[in-house]
PDB file of C-alpha atoms in Angstrom:
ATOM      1  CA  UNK A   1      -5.543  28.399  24.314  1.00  0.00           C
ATOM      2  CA  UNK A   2      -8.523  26.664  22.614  1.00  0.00           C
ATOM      3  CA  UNK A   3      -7.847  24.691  19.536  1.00  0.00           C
ATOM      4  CA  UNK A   4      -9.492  24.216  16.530  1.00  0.00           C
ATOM      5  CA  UNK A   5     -13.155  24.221  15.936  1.00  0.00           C
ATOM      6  CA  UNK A   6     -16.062  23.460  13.737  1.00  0.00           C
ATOM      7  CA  UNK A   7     -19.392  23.355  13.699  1.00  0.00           C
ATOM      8  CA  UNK A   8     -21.709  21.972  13.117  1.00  0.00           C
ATOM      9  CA  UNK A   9     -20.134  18.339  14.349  1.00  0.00           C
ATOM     10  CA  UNK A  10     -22.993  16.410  12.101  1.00  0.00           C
ATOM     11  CA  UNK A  11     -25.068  16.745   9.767  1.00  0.00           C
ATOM     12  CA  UNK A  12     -27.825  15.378   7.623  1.00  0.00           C
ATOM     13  CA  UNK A  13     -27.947  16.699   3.965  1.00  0.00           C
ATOM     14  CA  UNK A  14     -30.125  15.348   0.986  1.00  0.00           C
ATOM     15  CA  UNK A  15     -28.484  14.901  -2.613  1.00  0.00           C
ATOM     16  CA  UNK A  16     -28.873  18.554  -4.566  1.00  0.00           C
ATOM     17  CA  UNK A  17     -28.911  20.485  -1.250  1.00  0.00           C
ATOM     18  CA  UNK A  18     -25.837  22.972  -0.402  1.00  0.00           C
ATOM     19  CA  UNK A  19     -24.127  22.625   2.900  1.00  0.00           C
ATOM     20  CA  UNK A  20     -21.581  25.521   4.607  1.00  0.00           C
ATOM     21  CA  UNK A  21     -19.203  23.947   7.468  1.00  0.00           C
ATOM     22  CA  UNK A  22     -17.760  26.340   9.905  1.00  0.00           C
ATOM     23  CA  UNK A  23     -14.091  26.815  11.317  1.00  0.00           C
ATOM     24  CA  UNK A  24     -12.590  28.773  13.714  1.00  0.00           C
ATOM     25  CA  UNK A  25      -8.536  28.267  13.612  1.00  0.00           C
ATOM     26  CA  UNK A  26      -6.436  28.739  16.996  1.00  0.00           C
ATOM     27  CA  UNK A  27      -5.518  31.908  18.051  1.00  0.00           C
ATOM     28  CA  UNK A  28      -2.717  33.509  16.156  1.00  0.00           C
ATOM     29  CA  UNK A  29      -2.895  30.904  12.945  1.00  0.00           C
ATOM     30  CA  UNK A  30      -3.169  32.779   9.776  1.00  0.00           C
ATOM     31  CA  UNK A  31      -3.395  29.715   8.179  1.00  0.00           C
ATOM     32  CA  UNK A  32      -6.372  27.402   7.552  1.00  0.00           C
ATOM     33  CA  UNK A  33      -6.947  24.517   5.224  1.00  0.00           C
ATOM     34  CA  UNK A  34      -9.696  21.931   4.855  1.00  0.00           C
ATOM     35  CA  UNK A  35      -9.348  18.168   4.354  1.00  0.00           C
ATOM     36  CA  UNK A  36     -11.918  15.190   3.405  1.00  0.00           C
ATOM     37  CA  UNK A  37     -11.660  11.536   5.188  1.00  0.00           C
ATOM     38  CA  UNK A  38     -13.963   9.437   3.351  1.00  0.00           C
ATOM     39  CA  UNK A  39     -14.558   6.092   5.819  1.00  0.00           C
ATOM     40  CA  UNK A  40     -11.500   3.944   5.665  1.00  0.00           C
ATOM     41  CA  UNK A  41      -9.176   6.501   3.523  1.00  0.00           C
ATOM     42  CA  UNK A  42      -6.659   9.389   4.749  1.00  0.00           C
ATOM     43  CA  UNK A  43      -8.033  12.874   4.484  1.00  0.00           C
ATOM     44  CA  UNK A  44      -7.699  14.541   1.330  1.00  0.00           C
ATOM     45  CA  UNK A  45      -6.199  18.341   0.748  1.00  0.00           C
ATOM     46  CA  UNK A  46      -9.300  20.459  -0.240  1.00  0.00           C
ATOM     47  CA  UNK A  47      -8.031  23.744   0.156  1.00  0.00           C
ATOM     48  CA  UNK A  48      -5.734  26.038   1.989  1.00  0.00           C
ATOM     49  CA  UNK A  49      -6.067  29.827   2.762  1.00  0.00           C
ATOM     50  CA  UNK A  50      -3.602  32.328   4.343  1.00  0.00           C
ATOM     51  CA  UNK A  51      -4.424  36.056   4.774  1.00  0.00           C
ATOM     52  CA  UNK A  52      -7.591  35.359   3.555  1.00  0.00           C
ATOM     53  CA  UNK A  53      -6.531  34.628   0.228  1.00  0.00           C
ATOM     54  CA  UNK A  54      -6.361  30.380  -1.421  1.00  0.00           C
ATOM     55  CA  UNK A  55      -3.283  29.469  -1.296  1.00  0.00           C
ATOM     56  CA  UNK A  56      -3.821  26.027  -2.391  1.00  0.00           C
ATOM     57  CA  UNK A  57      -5.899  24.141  -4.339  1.00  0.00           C
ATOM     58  CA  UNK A  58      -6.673  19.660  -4.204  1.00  0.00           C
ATOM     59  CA  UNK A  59      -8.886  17.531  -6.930  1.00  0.00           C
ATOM     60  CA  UNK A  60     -12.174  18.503  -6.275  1.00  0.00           C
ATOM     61  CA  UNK A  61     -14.834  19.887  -8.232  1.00  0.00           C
ATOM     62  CA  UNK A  62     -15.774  23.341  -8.435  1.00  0.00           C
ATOM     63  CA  UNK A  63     -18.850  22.377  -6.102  1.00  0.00           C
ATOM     64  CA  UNK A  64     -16.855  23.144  -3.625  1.00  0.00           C
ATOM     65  CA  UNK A  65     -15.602  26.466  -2.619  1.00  0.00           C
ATOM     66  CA  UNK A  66     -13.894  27.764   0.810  1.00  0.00           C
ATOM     67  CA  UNK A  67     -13.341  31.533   2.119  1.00  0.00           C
ATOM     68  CA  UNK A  68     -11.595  32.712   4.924  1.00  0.00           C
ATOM     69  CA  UNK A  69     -12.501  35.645   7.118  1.00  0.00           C
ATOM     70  CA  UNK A  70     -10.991  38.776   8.318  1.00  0.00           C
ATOM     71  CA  UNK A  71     -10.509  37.398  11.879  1.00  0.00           C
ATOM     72  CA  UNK A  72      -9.061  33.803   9.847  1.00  0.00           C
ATOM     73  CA  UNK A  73     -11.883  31.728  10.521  1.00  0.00           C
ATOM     74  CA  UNK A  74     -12.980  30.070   7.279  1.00  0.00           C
ATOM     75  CA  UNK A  75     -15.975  28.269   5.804  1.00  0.00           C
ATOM     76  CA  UNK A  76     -16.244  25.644   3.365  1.00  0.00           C
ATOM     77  CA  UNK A  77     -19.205  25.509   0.906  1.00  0.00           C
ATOM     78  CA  UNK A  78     -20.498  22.558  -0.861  1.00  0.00           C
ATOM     79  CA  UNK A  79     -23.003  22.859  -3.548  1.00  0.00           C
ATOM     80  CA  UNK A  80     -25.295  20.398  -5.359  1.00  0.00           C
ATOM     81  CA  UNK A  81     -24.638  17.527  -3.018  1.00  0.00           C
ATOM     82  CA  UNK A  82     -23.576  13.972  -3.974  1.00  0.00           C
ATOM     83  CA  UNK A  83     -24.163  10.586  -1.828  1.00  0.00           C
ATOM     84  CA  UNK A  84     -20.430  10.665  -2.257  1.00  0.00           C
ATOM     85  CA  UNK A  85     -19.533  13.733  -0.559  1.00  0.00           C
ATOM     86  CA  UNK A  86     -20.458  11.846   2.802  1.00  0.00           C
ATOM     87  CA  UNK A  87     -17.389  12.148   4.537  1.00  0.00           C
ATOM     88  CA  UNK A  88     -15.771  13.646   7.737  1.00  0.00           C
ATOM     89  CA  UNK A  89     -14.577  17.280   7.377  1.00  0.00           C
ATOM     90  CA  UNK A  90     -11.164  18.534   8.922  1.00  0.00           C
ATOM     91  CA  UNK A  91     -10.162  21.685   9.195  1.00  0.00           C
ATOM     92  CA  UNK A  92      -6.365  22.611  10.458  1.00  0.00           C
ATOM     93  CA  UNK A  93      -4.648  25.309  11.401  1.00  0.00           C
ATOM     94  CA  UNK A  94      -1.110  26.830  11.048  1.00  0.00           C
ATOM     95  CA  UNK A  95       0.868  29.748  11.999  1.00  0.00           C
ATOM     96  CA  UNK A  96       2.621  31.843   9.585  1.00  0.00           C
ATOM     97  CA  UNK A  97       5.775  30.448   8.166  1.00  0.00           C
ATOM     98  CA  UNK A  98       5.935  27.365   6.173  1.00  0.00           C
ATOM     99  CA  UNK A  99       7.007  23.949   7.856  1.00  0.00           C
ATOM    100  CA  UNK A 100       4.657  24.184  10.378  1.00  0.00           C
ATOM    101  CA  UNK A 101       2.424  21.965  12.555  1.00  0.00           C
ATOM    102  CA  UNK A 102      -0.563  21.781  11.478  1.00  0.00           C
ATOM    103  CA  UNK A 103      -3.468  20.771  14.118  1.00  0.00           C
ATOM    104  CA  UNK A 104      -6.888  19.819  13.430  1.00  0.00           C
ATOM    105  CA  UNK A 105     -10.215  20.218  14.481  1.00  0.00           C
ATOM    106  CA  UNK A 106     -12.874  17.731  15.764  1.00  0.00           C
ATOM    107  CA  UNK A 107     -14.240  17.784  12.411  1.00  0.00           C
ATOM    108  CA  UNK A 108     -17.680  17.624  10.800  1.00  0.00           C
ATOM    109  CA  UNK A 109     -19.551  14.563   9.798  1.00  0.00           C
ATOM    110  CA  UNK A 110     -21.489  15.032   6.743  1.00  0.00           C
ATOM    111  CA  UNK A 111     -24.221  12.441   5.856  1.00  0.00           C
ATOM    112  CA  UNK A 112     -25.801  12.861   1.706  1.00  0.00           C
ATOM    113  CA  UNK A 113     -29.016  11.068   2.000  1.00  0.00           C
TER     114      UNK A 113
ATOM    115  CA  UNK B   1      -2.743   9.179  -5.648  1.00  0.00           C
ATOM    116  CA  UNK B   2      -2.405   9.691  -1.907  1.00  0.00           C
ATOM    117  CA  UNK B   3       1.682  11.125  -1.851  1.00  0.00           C
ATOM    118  CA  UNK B   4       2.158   8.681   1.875  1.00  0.00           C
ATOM    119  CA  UNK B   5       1.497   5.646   2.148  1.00  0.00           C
ATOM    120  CA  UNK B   6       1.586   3.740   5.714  1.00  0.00           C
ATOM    121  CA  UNK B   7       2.969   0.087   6.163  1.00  0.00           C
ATOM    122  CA  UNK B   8       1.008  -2.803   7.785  1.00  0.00           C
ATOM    123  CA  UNK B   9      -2.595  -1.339   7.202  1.00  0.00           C
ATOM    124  CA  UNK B  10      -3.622  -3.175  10.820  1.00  0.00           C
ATOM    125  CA  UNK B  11      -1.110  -3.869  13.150  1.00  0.00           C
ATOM    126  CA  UNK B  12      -2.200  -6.227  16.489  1.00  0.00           C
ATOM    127  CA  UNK B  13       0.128  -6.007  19.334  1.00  0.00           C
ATOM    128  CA  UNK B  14       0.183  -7.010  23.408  1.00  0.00           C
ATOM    129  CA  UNK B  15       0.518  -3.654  25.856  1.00  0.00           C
ATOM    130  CA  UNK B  16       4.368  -3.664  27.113  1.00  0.00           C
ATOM    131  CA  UNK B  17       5.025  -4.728  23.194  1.00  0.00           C
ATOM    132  CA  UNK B  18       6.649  -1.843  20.685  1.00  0.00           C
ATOM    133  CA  UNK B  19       4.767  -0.637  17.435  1.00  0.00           C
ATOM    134  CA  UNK B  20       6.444  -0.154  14.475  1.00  0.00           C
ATOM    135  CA  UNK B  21       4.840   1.424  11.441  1.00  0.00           C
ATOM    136  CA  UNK B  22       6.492   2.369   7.712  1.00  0.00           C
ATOM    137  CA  UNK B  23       5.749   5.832   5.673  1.00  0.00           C
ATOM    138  CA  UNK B  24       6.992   5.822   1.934  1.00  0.00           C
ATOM    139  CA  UNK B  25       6.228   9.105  -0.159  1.00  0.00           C
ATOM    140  CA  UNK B  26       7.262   9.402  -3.489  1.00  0.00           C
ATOM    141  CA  UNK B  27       8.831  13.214  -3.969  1.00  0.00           C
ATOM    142  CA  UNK B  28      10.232  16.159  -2.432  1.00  0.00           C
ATOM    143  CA  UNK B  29       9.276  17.387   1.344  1.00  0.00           C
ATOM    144  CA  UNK B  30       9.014  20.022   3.273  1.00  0.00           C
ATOM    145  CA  UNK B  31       8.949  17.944   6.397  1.00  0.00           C
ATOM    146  CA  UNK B  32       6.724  14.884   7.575  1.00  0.00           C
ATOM    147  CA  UNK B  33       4.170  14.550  10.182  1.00  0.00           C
ATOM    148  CA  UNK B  34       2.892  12.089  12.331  1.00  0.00           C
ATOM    149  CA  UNK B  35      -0.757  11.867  13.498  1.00  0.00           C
ATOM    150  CA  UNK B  36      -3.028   9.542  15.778  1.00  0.00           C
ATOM    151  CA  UNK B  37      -7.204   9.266  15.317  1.00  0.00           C
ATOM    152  CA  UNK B  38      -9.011   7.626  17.420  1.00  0.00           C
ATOM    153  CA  UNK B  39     -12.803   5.956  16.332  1.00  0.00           C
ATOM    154  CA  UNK B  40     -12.824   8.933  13.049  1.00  0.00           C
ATOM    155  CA  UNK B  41     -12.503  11.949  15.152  1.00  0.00           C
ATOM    156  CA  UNK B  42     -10.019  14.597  14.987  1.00  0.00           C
ATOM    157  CA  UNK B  43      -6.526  14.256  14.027  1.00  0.00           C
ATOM    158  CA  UNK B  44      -4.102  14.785  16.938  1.00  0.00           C
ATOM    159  CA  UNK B  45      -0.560  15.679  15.803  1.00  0.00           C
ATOM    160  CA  UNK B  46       2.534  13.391  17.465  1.00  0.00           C
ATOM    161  CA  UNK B  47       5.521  14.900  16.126  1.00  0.00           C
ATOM    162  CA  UNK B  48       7.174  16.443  13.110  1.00  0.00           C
ATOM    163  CA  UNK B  49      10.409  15.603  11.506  1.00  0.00           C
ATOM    164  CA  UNK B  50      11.852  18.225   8.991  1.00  0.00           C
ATOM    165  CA  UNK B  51      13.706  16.901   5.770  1.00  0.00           C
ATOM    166  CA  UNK B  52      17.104  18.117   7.095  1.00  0.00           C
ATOM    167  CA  UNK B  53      16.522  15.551  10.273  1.00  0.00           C
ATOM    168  CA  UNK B  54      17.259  11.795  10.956  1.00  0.00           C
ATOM    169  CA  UNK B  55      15.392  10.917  14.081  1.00  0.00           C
ATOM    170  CA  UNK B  56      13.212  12.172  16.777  1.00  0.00           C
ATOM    171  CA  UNK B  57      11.740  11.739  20.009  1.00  0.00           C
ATOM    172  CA  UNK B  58       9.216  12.360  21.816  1.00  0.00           C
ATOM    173  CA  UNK B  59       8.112  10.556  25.169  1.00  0.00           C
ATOM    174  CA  UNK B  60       7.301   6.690  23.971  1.00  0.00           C
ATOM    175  CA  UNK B  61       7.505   7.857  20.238  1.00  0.00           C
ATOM    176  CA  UNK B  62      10.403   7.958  18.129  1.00  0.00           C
ATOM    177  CA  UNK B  63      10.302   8.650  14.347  1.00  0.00           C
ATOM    178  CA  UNK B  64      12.915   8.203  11.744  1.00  0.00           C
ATOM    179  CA  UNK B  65      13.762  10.105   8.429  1.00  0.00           C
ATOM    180  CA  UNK B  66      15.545   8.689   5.417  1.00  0.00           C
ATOM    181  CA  UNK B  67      14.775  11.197   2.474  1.00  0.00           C
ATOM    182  CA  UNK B  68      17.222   9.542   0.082  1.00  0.00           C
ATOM    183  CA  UNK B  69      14.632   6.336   0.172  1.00  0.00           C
ATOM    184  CA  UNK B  70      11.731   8.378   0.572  1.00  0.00           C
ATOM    185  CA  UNK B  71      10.373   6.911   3.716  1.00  0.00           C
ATOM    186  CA  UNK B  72       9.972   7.294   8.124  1.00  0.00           C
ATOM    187  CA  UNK B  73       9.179   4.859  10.740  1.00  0.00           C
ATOM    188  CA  UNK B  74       6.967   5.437  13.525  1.00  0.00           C
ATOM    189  CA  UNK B  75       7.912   3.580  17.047  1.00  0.00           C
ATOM    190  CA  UNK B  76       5.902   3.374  19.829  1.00  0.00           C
ATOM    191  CA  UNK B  77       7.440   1.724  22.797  1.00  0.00           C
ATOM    192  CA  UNK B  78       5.860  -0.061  26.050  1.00  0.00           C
ATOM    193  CA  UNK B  79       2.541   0.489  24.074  1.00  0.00           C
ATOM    194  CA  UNK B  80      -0.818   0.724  26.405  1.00  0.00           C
ATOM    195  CA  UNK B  81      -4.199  -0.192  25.332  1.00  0.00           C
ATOM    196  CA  UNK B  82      -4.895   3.539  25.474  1.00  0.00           C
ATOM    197  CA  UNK B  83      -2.659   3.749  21.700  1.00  0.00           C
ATOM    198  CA  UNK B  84      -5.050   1.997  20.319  1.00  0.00           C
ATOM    199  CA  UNK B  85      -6.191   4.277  17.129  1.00  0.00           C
ATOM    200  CA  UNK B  86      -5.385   4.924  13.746  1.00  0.00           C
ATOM    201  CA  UNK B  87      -1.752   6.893  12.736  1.00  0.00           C
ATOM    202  CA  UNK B  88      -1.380   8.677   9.874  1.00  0.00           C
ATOM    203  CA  UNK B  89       1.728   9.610   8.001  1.00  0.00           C
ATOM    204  CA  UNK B  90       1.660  12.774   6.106  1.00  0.00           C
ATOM    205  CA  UNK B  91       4.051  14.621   3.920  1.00  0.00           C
ATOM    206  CA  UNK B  92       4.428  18.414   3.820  1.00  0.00           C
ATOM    207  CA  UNK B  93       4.723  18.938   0.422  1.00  0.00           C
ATOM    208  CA  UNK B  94       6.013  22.702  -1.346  1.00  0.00           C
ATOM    209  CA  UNK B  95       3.490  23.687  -3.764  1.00  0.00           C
ATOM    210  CA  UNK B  96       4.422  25.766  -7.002  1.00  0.00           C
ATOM    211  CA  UNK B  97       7.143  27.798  -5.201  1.00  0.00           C
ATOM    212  CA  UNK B  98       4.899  28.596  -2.166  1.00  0.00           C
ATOM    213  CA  UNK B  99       6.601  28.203   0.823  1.00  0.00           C
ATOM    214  CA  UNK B 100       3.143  26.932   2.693  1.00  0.00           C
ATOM    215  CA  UNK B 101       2.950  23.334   2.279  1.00  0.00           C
ATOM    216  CA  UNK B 102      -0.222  20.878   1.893  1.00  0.00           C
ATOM    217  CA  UNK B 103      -0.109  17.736   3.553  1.00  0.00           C
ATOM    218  CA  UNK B 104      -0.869  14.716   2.084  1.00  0.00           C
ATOM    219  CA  UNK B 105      -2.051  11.732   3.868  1.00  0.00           C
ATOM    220  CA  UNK B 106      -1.887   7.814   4.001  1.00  0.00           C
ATOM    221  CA  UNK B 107      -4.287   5.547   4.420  1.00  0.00           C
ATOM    222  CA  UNK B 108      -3.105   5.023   7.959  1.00  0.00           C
ATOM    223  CA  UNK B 109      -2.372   2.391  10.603  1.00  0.00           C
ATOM    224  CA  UNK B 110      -4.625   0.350  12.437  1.00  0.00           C
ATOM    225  CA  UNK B 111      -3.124   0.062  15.665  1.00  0.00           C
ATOM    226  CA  UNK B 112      -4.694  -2.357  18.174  1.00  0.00           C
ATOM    227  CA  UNK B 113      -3.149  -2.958  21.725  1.00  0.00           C
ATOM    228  CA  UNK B 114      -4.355  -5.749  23.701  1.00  0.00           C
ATOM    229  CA  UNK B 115      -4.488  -5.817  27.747  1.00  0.00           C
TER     230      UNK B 115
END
């Protein structure tokens, strides 16, 4: 089975622009949620959908906002772009039930210029 | 706050030595999870150790639970340059009576292993 994956894998942005990252979770995970890594920190919970619905909700402004599809892939939006929102974008996948594994994708580097 | 947080930040070992890296998280989990990234790609997951566990192996890793102080350990044995990376703890944590978890992450390990 394939695993996880995003697109693009970089990208080049300018402050005030909007970005939309792509996911695609593995085949048979209902489950997707979205993660920051800013250089030299831990990735950050952004959000987390199952069944297409948010589930789950992190500390971020409402700049950002996520959607998941009827086949469970899943986008994440960022509006209004800040030099801070430079970071590398995860996306992981899950299966149903809770205490699961979750496994990541690649993930997309996002440069604010 | 970050909910994990790992213990040394950089670690610098010979191969053939064993790696030994500390998790403490500060409430209730569903279970914890290990991860390795190498150079800031993806996140590949080692193993998972649910709350009602104690220990855990896998191949050269083994991973210990001790909910009542609110931390794991992470052992790699006979380490090879190849485990050279970054390892991340993260807790599964229940959110608002949902039974799907978030995971919250450390600021990792830096693992080096030296020919």
């Amino acid at each position: 089975d394939a695993g996880v994956t995003q697109s693009p894998t970089h990208l080049i942005k300018t402050r005030g622009q909007q970005v939309t990252l792509r996911c695609s979770p593995i085949s048979g995970h209902k489950s997707v949620s979205w993660y920051q890594q800013v250089l030299g920190q831990g990735p950050q919970f952004i959000f987390q959908y199952y069944e297409k619905e948010e589930r789950g909700r992190g500390n971020f402004p409402d700049r950002f906002s996520a959607r998941q599809f009827p086949n469970y892939s899943s986008e994440l939006n960022v509006n209004a772009l800040l030099l801070g929102d430079s970071a590398l974008y995860l996306c992981a996948s899950s299966r149903t039930s809770d205490q699961e594994t979750q496994y990541f994708g690649p993930g997309t580097r996002l440069l604010v210029l | 706050s970050q909910q994990g947080e790992e213990d040394p930040q950089a670690l610098s070992i010979q191969e053939g030595e064993n790696a030994t890296m500390n998790c403490s998280y500060k409430t209730s989990i569903n279970n914890l999870q290990w991860y390795r990234q190498n150079s800031g790609r993806g996140l590949v997951h080692l193993i998972l150790i649910r709350s009602n566990e104690r220990e855990k192996h896998s191949g050269r890793l083994r991973v210990t639970l001790d909910t009542s102080k609110k931390s794991s350990s992470l052992l790699i044995t006979a380490s090879r340059a190849a485990d050279t990376a970054s390892y991340f703890c993260a807790t599964d944590v229940p959110d608002r009576g949902s039974t799907l978890g978030r995971l919250y992450f450390g600021r990792g390990t830096q693992l080096t292993v030296w020919p």
